[in-house]
Every structure is written in structure tokens, then in C-alpha cells.
C-alpha positions as protocol buffer text, in pm:
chain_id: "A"
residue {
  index: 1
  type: UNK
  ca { x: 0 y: 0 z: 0 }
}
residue {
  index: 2
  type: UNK
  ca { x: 108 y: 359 z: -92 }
}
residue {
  index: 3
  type: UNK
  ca { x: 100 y: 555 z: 237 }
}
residue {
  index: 4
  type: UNK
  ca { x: -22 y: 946 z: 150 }
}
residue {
  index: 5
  type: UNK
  ca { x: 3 y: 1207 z: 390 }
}
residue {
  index: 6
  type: UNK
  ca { x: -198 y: 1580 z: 385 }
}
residue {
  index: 7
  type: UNK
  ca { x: -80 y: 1918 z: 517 }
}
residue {
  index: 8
  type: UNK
  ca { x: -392 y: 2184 z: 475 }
}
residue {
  index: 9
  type: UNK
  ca { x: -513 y: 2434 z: 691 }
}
residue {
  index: 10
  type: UNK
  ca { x: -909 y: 2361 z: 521 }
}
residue {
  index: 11
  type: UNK
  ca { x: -996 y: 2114 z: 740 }
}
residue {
  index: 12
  type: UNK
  ca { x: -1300 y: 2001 z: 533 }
}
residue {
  index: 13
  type: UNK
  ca { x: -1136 y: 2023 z: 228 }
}
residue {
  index: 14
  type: UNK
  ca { x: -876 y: 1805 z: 345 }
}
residue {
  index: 15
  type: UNK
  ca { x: -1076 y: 1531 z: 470 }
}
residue {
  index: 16
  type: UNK
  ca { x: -1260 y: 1525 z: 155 }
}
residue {
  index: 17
  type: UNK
  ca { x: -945 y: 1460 z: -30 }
}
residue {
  index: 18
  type: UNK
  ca { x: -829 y: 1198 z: 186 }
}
residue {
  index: 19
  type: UNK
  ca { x: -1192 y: 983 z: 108 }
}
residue {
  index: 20
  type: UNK
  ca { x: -1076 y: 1060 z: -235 }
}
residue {
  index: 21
  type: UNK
  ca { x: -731 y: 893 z: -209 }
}
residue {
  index: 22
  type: UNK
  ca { x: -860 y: 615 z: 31 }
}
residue {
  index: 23
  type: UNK
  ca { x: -1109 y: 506 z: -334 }
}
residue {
  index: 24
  type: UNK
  ca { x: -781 y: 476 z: -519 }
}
residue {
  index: 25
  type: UNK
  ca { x: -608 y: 98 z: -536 }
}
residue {
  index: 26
  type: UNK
  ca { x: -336 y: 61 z: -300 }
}
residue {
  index: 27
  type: UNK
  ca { x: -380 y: 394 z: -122 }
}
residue {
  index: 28
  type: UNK
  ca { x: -406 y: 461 z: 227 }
}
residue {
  index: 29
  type: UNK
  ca { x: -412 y: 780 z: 385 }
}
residue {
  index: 30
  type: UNK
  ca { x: -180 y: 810 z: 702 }
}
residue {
  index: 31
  type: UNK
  ca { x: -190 y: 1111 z: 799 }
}
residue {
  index: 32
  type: UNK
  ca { x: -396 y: 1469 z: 812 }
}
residue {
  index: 33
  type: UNK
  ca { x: -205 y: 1762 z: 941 }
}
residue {
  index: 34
  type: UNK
  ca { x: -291 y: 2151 z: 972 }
}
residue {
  index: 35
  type: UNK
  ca { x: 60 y: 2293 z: 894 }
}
residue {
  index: 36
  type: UNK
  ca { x: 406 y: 2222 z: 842 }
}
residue {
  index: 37
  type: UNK
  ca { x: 455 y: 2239 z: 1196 }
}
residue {
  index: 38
  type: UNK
  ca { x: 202 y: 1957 z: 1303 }
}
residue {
  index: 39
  type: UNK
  ca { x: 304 y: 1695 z: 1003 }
}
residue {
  index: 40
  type: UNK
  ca { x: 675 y: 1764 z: 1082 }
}
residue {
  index: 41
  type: UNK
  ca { x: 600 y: 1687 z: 1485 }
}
residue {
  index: 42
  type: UNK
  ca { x: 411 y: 1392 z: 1331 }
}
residue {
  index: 43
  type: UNK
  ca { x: 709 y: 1265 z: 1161 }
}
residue {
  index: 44
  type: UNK
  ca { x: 925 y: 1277 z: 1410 }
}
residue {
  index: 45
  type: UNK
  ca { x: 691 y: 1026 z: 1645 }
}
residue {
  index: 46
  type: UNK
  ca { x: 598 y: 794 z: 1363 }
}
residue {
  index: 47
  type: UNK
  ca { x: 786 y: 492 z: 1360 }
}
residue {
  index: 48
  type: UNK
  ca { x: 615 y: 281 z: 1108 }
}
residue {
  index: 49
  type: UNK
  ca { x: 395 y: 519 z: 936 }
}
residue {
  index: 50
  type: UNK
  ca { x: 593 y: 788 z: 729 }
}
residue {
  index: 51
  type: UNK
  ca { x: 419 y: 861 z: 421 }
}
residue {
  index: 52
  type: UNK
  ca { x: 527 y: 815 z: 52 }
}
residue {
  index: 53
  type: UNK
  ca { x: 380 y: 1139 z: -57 }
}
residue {
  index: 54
  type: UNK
  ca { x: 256 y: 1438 z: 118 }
}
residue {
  index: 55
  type: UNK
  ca { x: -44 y: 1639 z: -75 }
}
residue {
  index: 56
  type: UNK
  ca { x: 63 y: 1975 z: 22 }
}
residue {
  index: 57
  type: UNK
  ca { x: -69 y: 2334 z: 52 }
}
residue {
  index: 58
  type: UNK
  ca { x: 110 y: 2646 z: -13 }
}
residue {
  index: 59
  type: UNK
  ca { x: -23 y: 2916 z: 209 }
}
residue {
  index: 60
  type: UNK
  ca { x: -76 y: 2818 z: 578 }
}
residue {
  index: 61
  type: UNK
  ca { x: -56 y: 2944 z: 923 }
}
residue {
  index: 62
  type: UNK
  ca { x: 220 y: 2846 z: 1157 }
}
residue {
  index: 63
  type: UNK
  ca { x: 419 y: 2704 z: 889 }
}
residue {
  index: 64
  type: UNK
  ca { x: 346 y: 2723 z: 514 }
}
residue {
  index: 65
  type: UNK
  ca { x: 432 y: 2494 z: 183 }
}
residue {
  index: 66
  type: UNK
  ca { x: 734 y: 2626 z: 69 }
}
residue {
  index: 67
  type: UNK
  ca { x: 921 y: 2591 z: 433 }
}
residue {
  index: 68
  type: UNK
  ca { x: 749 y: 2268 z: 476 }
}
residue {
  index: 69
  type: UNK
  ca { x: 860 y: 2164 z: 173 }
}
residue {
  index: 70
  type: UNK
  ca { x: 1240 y: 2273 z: 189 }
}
residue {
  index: 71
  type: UNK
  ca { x: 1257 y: 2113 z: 549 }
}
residue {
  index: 72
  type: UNK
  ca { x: 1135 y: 1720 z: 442 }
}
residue {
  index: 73
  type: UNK
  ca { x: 1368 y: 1783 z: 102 }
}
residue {
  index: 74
  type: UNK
  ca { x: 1682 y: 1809 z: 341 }
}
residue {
  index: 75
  type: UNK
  ca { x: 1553 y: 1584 z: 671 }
}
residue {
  index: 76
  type: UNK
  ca { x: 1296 y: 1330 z: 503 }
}
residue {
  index: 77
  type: UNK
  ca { x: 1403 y: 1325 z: 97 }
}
residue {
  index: 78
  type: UNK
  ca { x: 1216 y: 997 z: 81 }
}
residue {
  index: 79
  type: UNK
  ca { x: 866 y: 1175 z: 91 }
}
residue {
  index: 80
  type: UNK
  ca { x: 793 y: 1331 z: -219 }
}
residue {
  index: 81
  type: UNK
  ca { x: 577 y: 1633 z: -199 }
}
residue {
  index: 82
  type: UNK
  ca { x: 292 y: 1769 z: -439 }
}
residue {
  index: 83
  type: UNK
  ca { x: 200 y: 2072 z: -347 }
}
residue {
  index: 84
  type: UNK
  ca { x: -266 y: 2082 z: -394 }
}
residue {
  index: 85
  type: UNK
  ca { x: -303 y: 2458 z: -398 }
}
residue {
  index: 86
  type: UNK
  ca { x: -519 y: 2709 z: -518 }
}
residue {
  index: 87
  type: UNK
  ca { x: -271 y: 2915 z: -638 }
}
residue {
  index: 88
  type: UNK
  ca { x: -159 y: 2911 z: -989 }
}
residue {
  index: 89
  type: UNK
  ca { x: 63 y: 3221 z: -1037 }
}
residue {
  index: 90
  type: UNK
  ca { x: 392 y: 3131 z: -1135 }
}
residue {
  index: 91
  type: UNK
  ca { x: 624 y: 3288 z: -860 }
}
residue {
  index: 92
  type: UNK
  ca { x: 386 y: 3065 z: -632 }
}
residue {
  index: 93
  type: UNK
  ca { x: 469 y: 2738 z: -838 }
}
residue {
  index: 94
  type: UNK
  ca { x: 847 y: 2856 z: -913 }
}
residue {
  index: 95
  type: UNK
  ca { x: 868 y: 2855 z: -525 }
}
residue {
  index: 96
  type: UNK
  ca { x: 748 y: 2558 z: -481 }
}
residue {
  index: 97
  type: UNK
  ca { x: 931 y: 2360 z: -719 }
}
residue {
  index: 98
  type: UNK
  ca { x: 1269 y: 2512 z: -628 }
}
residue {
  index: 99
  type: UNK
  ca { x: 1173 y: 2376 z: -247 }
}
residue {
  index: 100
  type: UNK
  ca { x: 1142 y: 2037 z: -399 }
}
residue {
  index: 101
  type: UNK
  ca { x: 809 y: 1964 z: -480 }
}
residue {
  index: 102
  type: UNK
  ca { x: 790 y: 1681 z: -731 }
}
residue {
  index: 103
  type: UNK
  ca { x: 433 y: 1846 z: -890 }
}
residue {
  index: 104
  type: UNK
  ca { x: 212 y: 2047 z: -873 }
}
residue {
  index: 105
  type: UNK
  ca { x: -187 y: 1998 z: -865 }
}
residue {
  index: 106
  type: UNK
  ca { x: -459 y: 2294 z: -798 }
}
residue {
  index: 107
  type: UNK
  ca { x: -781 y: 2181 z: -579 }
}
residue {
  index: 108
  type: UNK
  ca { x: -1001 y: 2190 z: -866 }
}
residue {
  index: 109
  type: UNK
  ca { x: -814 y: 1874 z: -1012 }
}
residue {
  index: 110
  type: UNK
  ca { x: -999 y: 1602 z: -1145 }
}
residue {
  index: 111
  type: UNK
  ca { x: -1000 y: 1266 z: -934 }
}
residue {
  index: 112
  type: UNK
  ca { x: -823 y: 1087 z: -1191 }
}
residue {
  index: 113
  type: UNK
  ca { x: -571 y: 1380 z: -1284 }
}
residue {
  index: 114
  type: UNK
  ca { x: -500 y: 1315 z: -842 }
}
residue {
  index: 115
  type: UNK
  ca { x: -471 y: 941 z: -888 }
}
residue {
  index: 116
  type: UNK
  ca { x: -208 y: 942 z: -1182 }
}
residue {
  index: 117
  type: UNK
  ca { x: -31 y: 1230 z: -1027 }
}
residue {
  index: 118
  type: UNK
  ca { x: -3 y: 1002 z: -699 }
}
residue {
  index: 119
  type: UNK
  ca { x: 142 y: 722 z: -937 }
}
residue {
  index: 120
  type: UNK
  ca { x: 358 y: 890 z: -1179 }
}
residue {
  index: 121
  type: UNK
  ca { x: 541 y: 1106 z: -843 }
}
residue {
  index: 122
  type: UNK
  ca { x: 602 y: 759 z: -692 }
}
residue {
  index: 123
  type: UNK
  ca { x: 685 y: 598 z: -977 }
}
residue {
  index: 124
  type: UNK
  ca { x: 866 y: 837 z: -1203 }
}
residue {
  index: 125
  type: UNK
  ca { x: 998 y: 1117 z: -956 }
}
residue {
  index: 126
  type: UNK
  ca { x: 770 y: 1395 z: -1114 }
}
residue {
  index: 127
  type: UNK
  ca { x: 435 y: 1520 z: -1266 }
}
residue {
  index: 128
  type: UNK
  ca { x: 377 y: 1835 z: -1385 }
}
residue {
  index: 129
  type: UNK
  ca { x: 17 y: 1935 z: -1497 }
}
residue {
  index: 130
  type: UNK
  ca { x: -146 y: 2116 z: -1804 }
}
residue {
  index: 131
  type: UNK
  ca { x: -170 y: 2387 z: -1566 }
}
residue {
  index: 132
  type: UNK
  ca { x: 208 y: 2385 z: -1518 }
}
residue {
  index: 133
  type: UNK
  ca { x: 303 y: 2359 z: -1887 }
}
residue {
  index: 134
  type: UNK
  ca { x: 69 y: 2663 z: -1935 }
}
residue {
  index: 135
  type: UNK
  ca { x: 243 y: 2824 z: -1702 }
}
residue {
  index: 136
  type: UNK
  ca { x: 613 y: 2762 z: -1829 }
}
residue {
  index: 137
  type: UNK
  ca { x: 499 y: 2819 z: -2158 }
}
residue {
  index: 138
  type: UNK
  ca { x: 688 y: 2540 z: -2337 }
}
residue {
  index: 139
  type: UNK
  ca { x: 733 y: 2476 z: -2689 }
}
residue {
  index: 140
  type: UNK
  ca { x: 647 y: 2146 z: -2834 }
}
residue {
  index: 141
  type: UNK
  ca { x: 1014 y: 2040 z: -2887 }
}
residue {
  index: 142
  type: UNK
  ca { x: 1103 y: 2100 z: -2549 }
}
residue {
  index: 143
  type: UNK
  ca { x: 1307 y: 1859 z: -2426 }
}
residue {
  index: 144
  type: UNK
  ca { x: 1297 y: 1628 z: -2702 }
}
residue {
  index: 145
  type: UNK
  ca { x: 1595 y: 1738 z: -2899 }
}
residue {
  index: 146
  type: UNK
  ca { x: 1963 y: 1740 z: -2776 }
}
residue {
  index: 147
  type: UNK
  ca { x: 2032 y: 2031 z: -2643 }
}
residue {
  index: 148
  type: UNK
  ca { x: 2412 y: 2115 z: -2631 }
}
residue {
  index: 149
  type: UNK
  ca { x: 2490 y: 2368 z: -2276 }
}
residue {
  index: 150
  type: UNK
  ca { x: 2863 y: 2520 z: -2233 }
}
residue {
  index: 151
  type: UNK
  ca { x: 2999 y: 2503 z: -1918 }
}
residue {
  index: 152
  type: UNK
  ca { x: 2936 y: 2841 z: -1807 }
}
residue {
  index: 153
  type: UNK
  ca { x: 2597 y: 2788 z: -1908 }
}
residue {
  index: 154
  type: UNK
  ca { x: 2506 y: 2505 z: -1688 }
}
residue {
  index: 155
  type: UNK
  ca { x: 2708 y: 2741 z: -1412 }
}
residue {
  index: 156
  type: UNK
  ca { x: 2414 y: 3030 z: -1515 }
}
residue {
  index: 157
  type: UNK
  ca { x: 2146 y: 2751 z: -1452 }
}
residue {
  index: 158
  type: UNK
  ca { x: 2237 y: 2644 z: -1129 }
}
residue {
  index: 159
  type: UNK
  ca { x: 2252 y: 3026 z: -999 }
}
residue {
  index: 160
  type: UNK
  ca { x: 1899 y: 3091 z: -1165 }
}
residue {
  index: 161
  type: UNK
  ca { x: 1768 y: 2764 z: -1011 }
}
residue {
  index: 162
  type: UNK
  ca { x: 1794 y: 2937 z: -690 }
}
residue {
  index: 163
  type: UNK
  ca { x: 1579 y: 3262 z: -551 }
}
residue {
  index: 164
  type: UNK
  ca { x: 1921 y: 3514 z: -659 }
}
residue {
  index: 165
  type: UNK
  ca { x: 1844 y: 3735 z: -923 }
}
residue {
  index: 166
  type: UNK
  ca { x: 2017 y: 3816 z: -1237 }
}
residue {
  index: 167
  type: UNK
  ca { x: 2270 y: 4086 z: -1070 }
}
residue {
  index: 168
  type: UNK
  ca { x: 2312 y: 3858 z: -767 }
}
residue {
  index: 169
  type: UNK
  ca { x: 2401 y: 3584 z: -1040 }
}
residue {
  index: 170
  type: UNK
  ca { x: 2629 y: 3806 z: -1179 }
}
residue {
  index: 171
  type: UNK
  ca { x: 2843 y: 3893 z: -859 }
}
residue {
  index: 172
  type: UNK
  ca { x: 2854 y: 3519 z: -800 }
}
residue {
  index: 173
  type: UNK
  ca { x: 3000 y: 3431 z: -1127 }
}
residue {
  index: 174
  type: UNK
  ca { x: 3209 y: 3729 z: -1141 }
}
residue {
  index: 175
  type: UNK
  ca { x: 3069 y: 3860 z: -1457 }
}
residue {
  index: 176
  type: UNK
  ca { x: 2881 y: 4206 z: -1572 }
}
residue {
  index: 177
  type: UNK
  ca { x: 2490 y: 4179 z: -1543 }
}
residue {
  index: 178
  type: UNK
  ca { x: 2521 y: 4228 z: -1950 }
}
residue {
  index: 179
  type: UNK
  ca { x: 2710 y: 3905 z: -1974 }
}
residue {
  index: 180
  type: UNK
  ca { x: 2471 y: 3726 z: -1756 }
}
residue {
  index: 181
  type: UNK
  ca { x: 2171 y: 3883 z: -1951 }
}
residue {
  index: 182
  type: UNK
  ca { x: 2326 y: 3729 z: -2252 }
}
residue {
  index: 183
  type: UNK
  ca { x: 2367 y: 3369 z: -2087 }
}
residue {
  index: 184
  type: UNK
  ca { x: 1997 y: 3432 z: -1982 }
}
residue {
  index: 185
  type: UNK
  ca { x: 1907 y: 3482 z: -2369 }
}
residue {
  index: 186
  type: UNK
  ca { x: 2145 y: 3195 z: -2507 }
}
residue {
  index: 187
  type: UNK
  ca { x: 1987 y: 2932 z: -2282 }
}
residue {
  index: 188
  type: UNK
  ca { x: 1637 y: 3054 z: -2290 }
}
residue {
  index: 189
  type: UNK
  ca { x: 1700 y: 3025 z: -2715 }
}
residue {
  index: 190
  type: UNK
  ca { x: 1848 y: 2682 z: -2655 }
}
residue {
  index: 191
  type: UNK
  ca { x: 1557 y: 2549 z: -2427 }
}
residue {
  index: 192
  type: UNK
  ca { x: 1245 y: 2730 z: -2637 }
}
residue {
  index: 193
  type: UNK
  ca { x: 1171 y: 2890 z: -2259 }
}
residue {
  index: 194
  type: UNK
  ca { x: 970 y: 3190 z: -2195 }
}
residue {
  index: 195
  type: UNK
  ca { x: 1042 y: 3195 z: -1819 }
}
residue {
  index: 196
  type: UNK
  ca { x: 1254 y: 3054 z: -1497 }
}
residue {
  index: 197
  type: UNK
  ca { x: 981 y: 2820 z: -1372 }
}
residue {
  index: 198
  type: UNK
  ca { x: 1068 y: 2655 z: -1717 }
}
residue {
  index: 199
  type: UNK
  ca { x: 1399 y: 2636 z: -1649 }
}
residue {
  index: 200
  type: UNK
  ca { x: 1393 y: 2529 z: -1271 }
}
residue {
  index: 201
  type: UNK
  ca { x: 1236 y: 2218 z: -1407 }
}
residue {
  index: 202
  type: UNK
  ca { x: 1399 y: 2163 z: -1702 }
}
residue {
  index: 203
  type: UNK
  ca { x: 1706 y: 2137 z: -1464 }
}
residue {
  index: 204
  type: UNK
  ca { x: 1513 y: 1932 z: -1207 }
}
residue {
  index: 205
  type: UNK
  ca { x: 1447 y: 1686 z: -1505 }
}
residue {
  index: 206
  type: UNK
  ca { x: 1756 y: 1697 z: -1691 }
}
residue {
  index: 207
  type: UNK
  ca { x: 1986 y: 1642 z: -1325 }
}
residue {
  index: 208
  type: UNK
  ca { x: 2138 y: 2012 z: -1331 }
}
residue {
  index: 209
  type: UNK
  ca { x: 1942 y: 2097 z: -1045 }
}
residue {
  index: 210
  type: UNK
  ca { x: 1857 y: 1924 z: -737 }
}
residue {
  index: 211
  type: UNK
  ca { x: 1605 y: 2114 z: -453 }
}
């Protein structure tokens, strides 16, 4: 049995969700938590119980998604997250995947969207929605064909992975904020990318990147 875990501040909401997950083969629902703060304390007293994947909010008292998240990718990287929000703006998923989530789902999801996101995280490592390729803005070769990254390039990525901006990533690599704007434009080009949500996961997927 796949052990699933929720962290939501809607109570009712939450519950509903888990008598979702409970109608899905080989799905059991372990654990319902508040905040960050409750499911971590949970953790730490279950012996037998940890969960394969926590559903996860963004935006909640005490202690919210994104912490949440960045805490059980460096204490519990086992548990794969997917953030269930309501959000859909892309700083809000950006965040979230550069914390680690492995996908990201809003609440209006269908049931079976929910069930083959469960699978495809466990299975796979990752799912990424419609909502989230709408959101990078991808192109429909993207990555499909070989894409050849200098040095310096993969160097730019990693920075740009991470919440620095584009000056900040220029002080880091010891280069003028022209230069980086230029590495900015070369690998966009190269990756048919509109945005740095598209490129946090493009390095997620392709190993440049790890949350």
C-alpha cells in the first residue's frame, strides 16, 4: 500500500481529499495535518507510518508549503511532496518547485488527474500538470531534442535555479549583469523557454538541479 500524507489548513477540504485517495487501489491515507509544523511533529513520532507522498498546501498558518517543503527535502528526501493549492501564479509554483516539490496539482483537479499524479510522483519522480506547462509556456520540442549547454551555461542555470536574481548571479560568477543577460538569452533560445519556472524544471528533469 502507498501511504499518502496531507498538510492543509481547510480542514474540510482536506478530509474530503483523503476519502478521495482512500477510493484509489493501493492507497491509504496516514496522515492529516494543519501545517508544516504539526506533520513535521508527526514525523518525528511515527515509527512505522511515514508517508510516501505528502499532498501539500502552499499558504498556511504556523508554517506554510514552501518551508514545509524545503525542510522534508533536506531531513525526510524519501517523501515526495505535491504541493494541492489554489494558487496558480507562477512565482507561487516557481517557489514551490525550487523547495522540492515533485508536482504540482490545484484543488479543482480532477479525481483521476490526483490518482495518476499520486502514481507517476512515486513511480517516475515527477508530474507536472497542463496547468504547469501553461504556465512555463513550453514549446512542443522542449526537451525532445539534444540540447548542447557550455559550461558556463550550466554554471548560469544552477545560480537561476535558486531565488538570486540576475545581478546577484552576476556577482557570484564574477561577470557584468550584460554578460549574464546574454547567458539568460542563449539558454532561454536553446531550451524554447519563456520563463525561470521553465527552467527550474527543465534542470530538475535533466539532473542540473537538485532542490
Amino acid at each position: 500500500m502507498y501511504k499518502v500524507a496531507l498538510v492543509d489548513d481547510h480542514t474540510l477540504l482536506s478530509e474530503a481529499i483523503g476519502g478521495l485517495v482512500r477510493q484509489f487501489i493501493n492507497f491509504e491515507v496516514v496522515n492529516i495535518s494543519v501545517n508544516g509544523k504539526e506533520f513535521i511533529n508527526y514525523l518525528e513520532n511515527a515509527a512505522s507510518d511515514k508517508p510516501d507522498v505528502v499532498l501539500m498546501d502552499v499558504k498556511m498558518p504556523v508554517m506554510g508549503g514552501v518551508e514545509t517543503t524545503k525542510y522534508l527535502s533536506k531531513h525526510y528526501p524519501r517523501i515526495k511532496v505535491l504541493a494541492l493549492s489554489v494558487e496558480e501564479e507562477e512565482s507561487v509554483v516557481m517557489q514551490m518547485i525550487r523547495s522540492g516539490a515533485k508536482g504540482y496539482l490545484l484543488k479543482d483537479t480532477r479525481k483521476s488527474i490526483l490518482e495518476q499524479a499520486l502514481l507517476e510522483v512515486i513511480n517516475y519522480g515527477f508530474y507536472y500538470t497542463n496547468t504547469v506547462e501553461r504556465i512555463v509556456s513550453q514549446t512542443e520540442n522542449l526537451y525532445e531534442e539534444e540540447v548542447v549547454l557550455k559550461d558556463r551555461e550550466i554554471e548560469f542555470i544552477k545560480h537561476a535555479c535558486t531565488e538570486m536574481t540576475y545581478k546577484q548571479i552576476a556577482e557570484k560568477m564574477f561577470l557584468s549583469p550584460k554578460t549574464i543577460e546574454g547567458y539568460r538569452e542563449s539558454v532561454f533560445q536553446k531550451l524554447g523557454l519563456k520563463n525561470r519556472t521553465g527552467l527550474v524544471i527543465y534542470a530538475i528533469k535533466n539532473n542540473i538541479f537538485t532542490p
